[in-house]
Amino acid sequence: MGYYHSTYFAYGFQITDTHPNDLDDLDTQLQRHREQHGGDVGHLNAGDYDRDMTFLVTHSTEVTLGKFEHVTPQTHPAEQYEAWNRELKAAAAALGVVARAPGWLVIPDLS
């Protein structure tokens, strides 16, 4: 048995961990929210092997091993951050989870 390493770079915040069996339900709820309200909020479930964490995210990309991402406050205009913040807050409210202050996250995943 081997391990697979990946790293994600995403804008969002951590929410209460979701059991792997409940991720399909989370996907369905987020899809319904996007259809009704627009936006582009999804989720990311990643972490240390069998201790994955769950995140609500907007912009997300996988960072290839040996590569890097460079982000400055000017990478996206202020209006984009404001829109993402509103979308994340609305999605959290729709899911009944606590909305935290969003930011850029580096999330290593081991599976």
Coordinates of N, CA and C in Angstrom, one line a residue, residues 11-106:
Y11 N -9.1 29.4 -1.5 CA -9.7 30.6 -0.8 C -11.0 30.1 -0.1
G12 N -11.0 30.2 1.3 CA -12.2 29.8 2.0 C -11.9 29.6 3.5
F13 N -12.5 28.7 4.1 CA -12.3 28.5 5.6 C -12.7 27.0 5.9
Q14 N -12.2 26.6 7.0 CA -12.5 25.2 7.5 C -13.9 25.2 8.2
I15 N -14.7 24.2 8.0 CA -15.9 24.0 8.6 C -15.8 22.7 9.5
T16 N -16.9 22.4 10.2 CA -16.9 21.2 11.0 C -16.7 20.0 10.1
D17 N -15.8 19.1 10.5 CA -15.5 18.0 9.7 C -16.7 17.2 9.3
T18 N -16.7 16.7 8.1 CA -17.8 15.9 7.5 C -17.4 14.5 7.3
H19 N -18.2 13.6 7.8 CA -17.9 12.2 7.6 C -17.9 11.8 6.1
P20 N -16.9 11.0 5.7 CA -16.8 10.7 4.3 C -18.2 10.2 3.7
N21 N -19.0 9.5 4.4 CA -20.3 9.0 3.9 C -21.2 10.2 3.7
D22 N -21.0 11.4 4.3 CA -21.9 12.5 4.2 C -21.5 13.5 3.1
L23 N -20.4 13.2 2.4 CA -19.8 14.2 1.4 C -20.8 14.4 0.2
D24 N -21.4 13.3 -0.2 CA -22.4 13.4 -1.3 C -23.5 14.3 -0.9
D25 N -24.0 14.2 0.3 CA -25.1 15.1 0.8 C -24.6 16.6 0.8
L26 N -23.4 16.8 1.2 CA -22.8 18.1 1.2 C -22.7 18.6 -0.2
D27 N -22.3 17.8 -1.2 CA -22.2 18.2 -2.6 C -23.6 18.6 -3.1
T28 N -24.6 17.8 -2.7 CA -26.0 18.1 -3.2 C -26.5 19.4 -2.6
Q29 N -26.2 19.6 -1.3 CA -26.7 20.9 -0.7 C -26.0 22.1 -1.4
L30 N -24.7 22.0 -1.6 CA -23.9 23.1 -2.2 C -24.4 23.3 -3.7
Q31 N -24.7 22.2 -4.4 CA -25.2 22.3 -5.8 C -26.5 23.1 -5.8
R32 N -27.4 22.7 -4.9 CA -28.7 23.3 -4.8 C -28.6 24.8 -4.5
H33 N -27.6 25.1 -3.5 CA -27.4 26.5 -3.2 C -26.9 27.3 -4.4
R34 N -25.9 26.7 -5.2 CA -25.4 27.4 -6.4 C -26.5 27.6 -7.4
E35 N -27.4 26.7 -7.6 CA -28.5 26.8 -8.6 C -29.5 27.9 -8.1
Q36 N -29.7 28.0 -6.8 CA -30.7 29.0 -6.4 C -30.1 30.4 -6.2
H37 N -28.8 30.5 -5.8 CA -28.2 31.8 -5.5 C -27.0 32.2 -6.3
G38 N -26.5 31.3 -7.2 CA -25.3 31.6 -8.0 C -24.1 31.4 -7.1
G39 N -23.0 31.9 -7.6 CA -21.7 31.8 -6.9 C -21.0 30.5 -7.3
D40 N -19.9 30.3 -6.6 CA -19.1 29.1 -7.0 C -18.5 28.5 -5.8
V41 N -19.2 28.3 -4.7 CA -18.7 27.7 -3.5 C -18.8 26.2 -3.6
G42 N -17.7 25.6 -3.3 CA -17.7 24.1 -3.2 C -17.0 23.7 -1.9
H43 N -16.7 22.4 -1.9 CA -16.0 22.0 -0.6 C -14.7 21.2 -1.0
L44 N -13.8 21.1 -0.1 CA -12.6 20.4 -0.2 C -12.5 19.6 1.0
N45 N -12.2 18.3 0.9 CA -12.0 17.4 2.0 C -10.6 16.8 1.9
A46 N -9.7 17.2 2.7 CA -8.3 16.8 2.6 C -7.7 16.9 4.0
G47 N -6.5 16.2 4.1 CA -5.8 16.3 5.4 C -4.8 15.1 5.5
D48 N -4.5 14.8 6.7 CA -3.5 13.8 7.0 C -4.1 12.4 7.1
Y49 N -4.0 11.6 6.0 CA -4.5 10.3 5.8 C -5.9 10.1 6.2
D50 N -6.2 9.5 7.4 CA -7.5 9.3 7.8 C -8.1 10.3 8.7
R51 N -7.5 11.5 8.7 CA -7.9 12.6 9.5 C -8.2 13.9 8.6
D52 N -9.0 13.6 7.6 CA -9.3 14.7 6.7 C -10.1 15.8 7.4
M53 N -9.9 17.0 6.9 CA -10.7 18.2 7.3 C -11.6 18.6 6.1
T54 N -12.6 19.4 6.5 CA -13.5 19.8 5.4 C -13.5 21.4 5.4
F55 N -13.5 21.9 4.2 CA -13.3 23.3 3.9 C -14.4 23.8 2.9
L56 N -15.0 24.9 3.1 CA -15.8 25.6 2.1 C -14.8 26.5 1.3
V57 N -14.8 26.4 0.0 CA -13.9 27.1 -0.8 C -14.5 27.7 -2.1
T58 N -13.9 28.7 -2.6 CA -14.3 29.2 -3.9 C -13.2 28.9 -4.9
H59 N -12.2 29.7 -5.1 CA -11.1 29.5 -5.9 C -10.2 28.4 -5.3
S60 N -9.9 27.3 -6.1 CA -9.1 26.2 -5.5 C -8.3 25.6 -6.7
T61 N -7.0 25.3 -6.3 CA -6.2 24.7 -7.3 C -5.3 23.7 -6.6
E62 N -4.9 22.6 -7.3 CA -3.9 21.7 -6.8 C -2.6 22.2 -7.1
V63 N -1.7 22.2 -6.2 CA -0.3 22.6 -6.4 C 0.5 21.3 -6.6
T64 N 1.1 21.2 -7.8 CA 1.9 20.0 -8.1 C 3.1 19.9 -7.2
L65 N 3.5 18.7 -6.8 CA 4.6 18.5 -6.0 C 5.9 19.1 -6.7
G66 N 6.6 19.9 -5.9 CA 7.8 20.5 -6.5 C 7.5 21.9 -7.1
K67 N 6.3 22.3 -7.2 CA 5.9 23.6 -7.8 C 5.4 24.5 -6.6
F68 N 5.0 25.7 -7.0 CA 4.6 26.7 -6.0 C 3.5 27.6 -6.6
E69 N 2.8 28.3 -5.7 CA 1.8 29.3 -6.1 C 2.3 30.6 -5.5
H70 N 2.2 31.7 -6.3 CA 2.5 33.0 -5.8 C 1.3 33.9 -5.8
V71 N 0.9 34.3 -4.6 CA -0.3 35.1 -4.5 C 0.0 36.4 -3.7
T72 N -0.4 37.5 -4.2 CA -0.3 38.8 -3.5 C -1.7 39.3 -3.4
P73 N -1.9 40.3 -2.5 CA -3.3 40.9 -2.4 C -3.8 41.4 -3.7
Q74 N -2.9 41.7 -4.7 CA -3.4 42.2 -6.0 C -3.7 41.0 -7.0
T75 N -3.5 39.8 -6.6 CA -3.7 38.7 -7.5 C -5.1 38.7 -8.0
H76 N -6.1 39.1 -7.2 CA -7.5 39.3 -7.6 C -7.9 40.6 -7.1
P77 N -8.8 41.3 -7.8 CA -9.3 42.6 -7.4 C -10.1 42.5 -6.1
A78 N -10.1 43.6 -5.4 CA -10.9 43.6 -4.1 C -12.3 43.2 -4.3
E79 N -12.9 43.6 -5.4 CA -14.3 43.2 -5.7 C -14.5 41.7 -5.7
Q80 N -13.5 41.0 -6.2 CA -13.6 39.5 -6.3 C -13.5 38.9 -4.9
Y81 N -12.6 39.4 -4.0 CA -12.6 39.0 -2.6 C -13.9 39.2 -1.9
E82 N -14.5 40.4 -2.1 CA -15.8 40.8 -1.5 C -16.9 39.8 -2.0
A83 N -16.9 39.5 -3.3 CA -17.9 38.5 -3.8 C -17.7 37.2 -3.2
W84 N -16.4 36.7 -3.2 CA -16.2 35.4 -2.6 C -16.6 35.3 -1.1
N85 N -16.3 36.4 -0.4 CA -16.6 36.4 1.0 C -18.2 36.3 1.2
R86 N -18.9 37.1 0.4 CA -20.4 37.0 0.5 C -20.9 35.6 0.1
E87 N -20.3 35.0 -0.9 CA -20.7 33.7 -1.4 C -20.4 32.6 -0.3
L88 N -19.3 32.7 0.3 CA -18.9 31.8 1.4 C -19.8 31.9 2.6
K89 N -20.1 33.2 3.0 CA -21.0 33.4 4.1 C -22.4 32.9 3.9
A90 N -22.9 33.1 2.7 CA -24.3 32.6 2.3 C -24.3 31.1 2.3
A91 N -23.3 30.5 1.7 CA -23.2 29.0 1.7 C -23.2 28.4 3.1
A92 N -22.4 29.0 3.9 CA -22.3 28.5 5.3 C -23.6 28.6 6.0
A93 N -24.3 29.8 5.8 CA -25.6 29.9 6.4 C -26.6 28.9 5.9
A94 N -26.6 28.6 4.6 CA -27.5 27.6 4.0 C -27.2 26.2 4.5
L95 N -25.9 25.9 4.8 CA -25.6 24.6 5.4 C -25.7 24.5 6.9
G96 N -25.9 25.7 7.5 CA -26.1 25.7 9.0 C -24.7 25.5 9.7
V97 N -23.6 26.0 9.1 CA -22.3 25.9 9.7 C -21.8 27.3 10.0
V98 N -20.9 27.4 10.9 CA -20.3 28.6 11.3 C -19.4 29.2 10.2
A99 N -19.7 30.4 9.8 CA -18.8 31.1 8.9 C -17.6 31.7 9.6
R100 N -16.5 31.4 9.1 CA -15.3 32.1 9.7 C -14.7 33.1 8.7
A101 N -13.7 33.8 9.1 CA -13.0 34.7 8.2 C -12.3 34.0 7.2
P102 N -12.6 34.1 5.9 CA -12.0 33.4 4.8 C -10.6 34.0 4.6
G103 N -9.8 33.1 4.0 CA -8.4 33.5 3.6 C -7.8 32.5 2.7
W104 N -6.6 32.7 2.2 CA -5.9 31.7 1.4 C -5.4 30.6 2.3
L105 N -5.7 29.4 1.9 CA -5.3 28.2 2.7 C -4.4 27.3 1.9
V106 N -3.4 26.8 2.5 CA -2.5 25.7 1.9 C -2.9 24.5 2.7

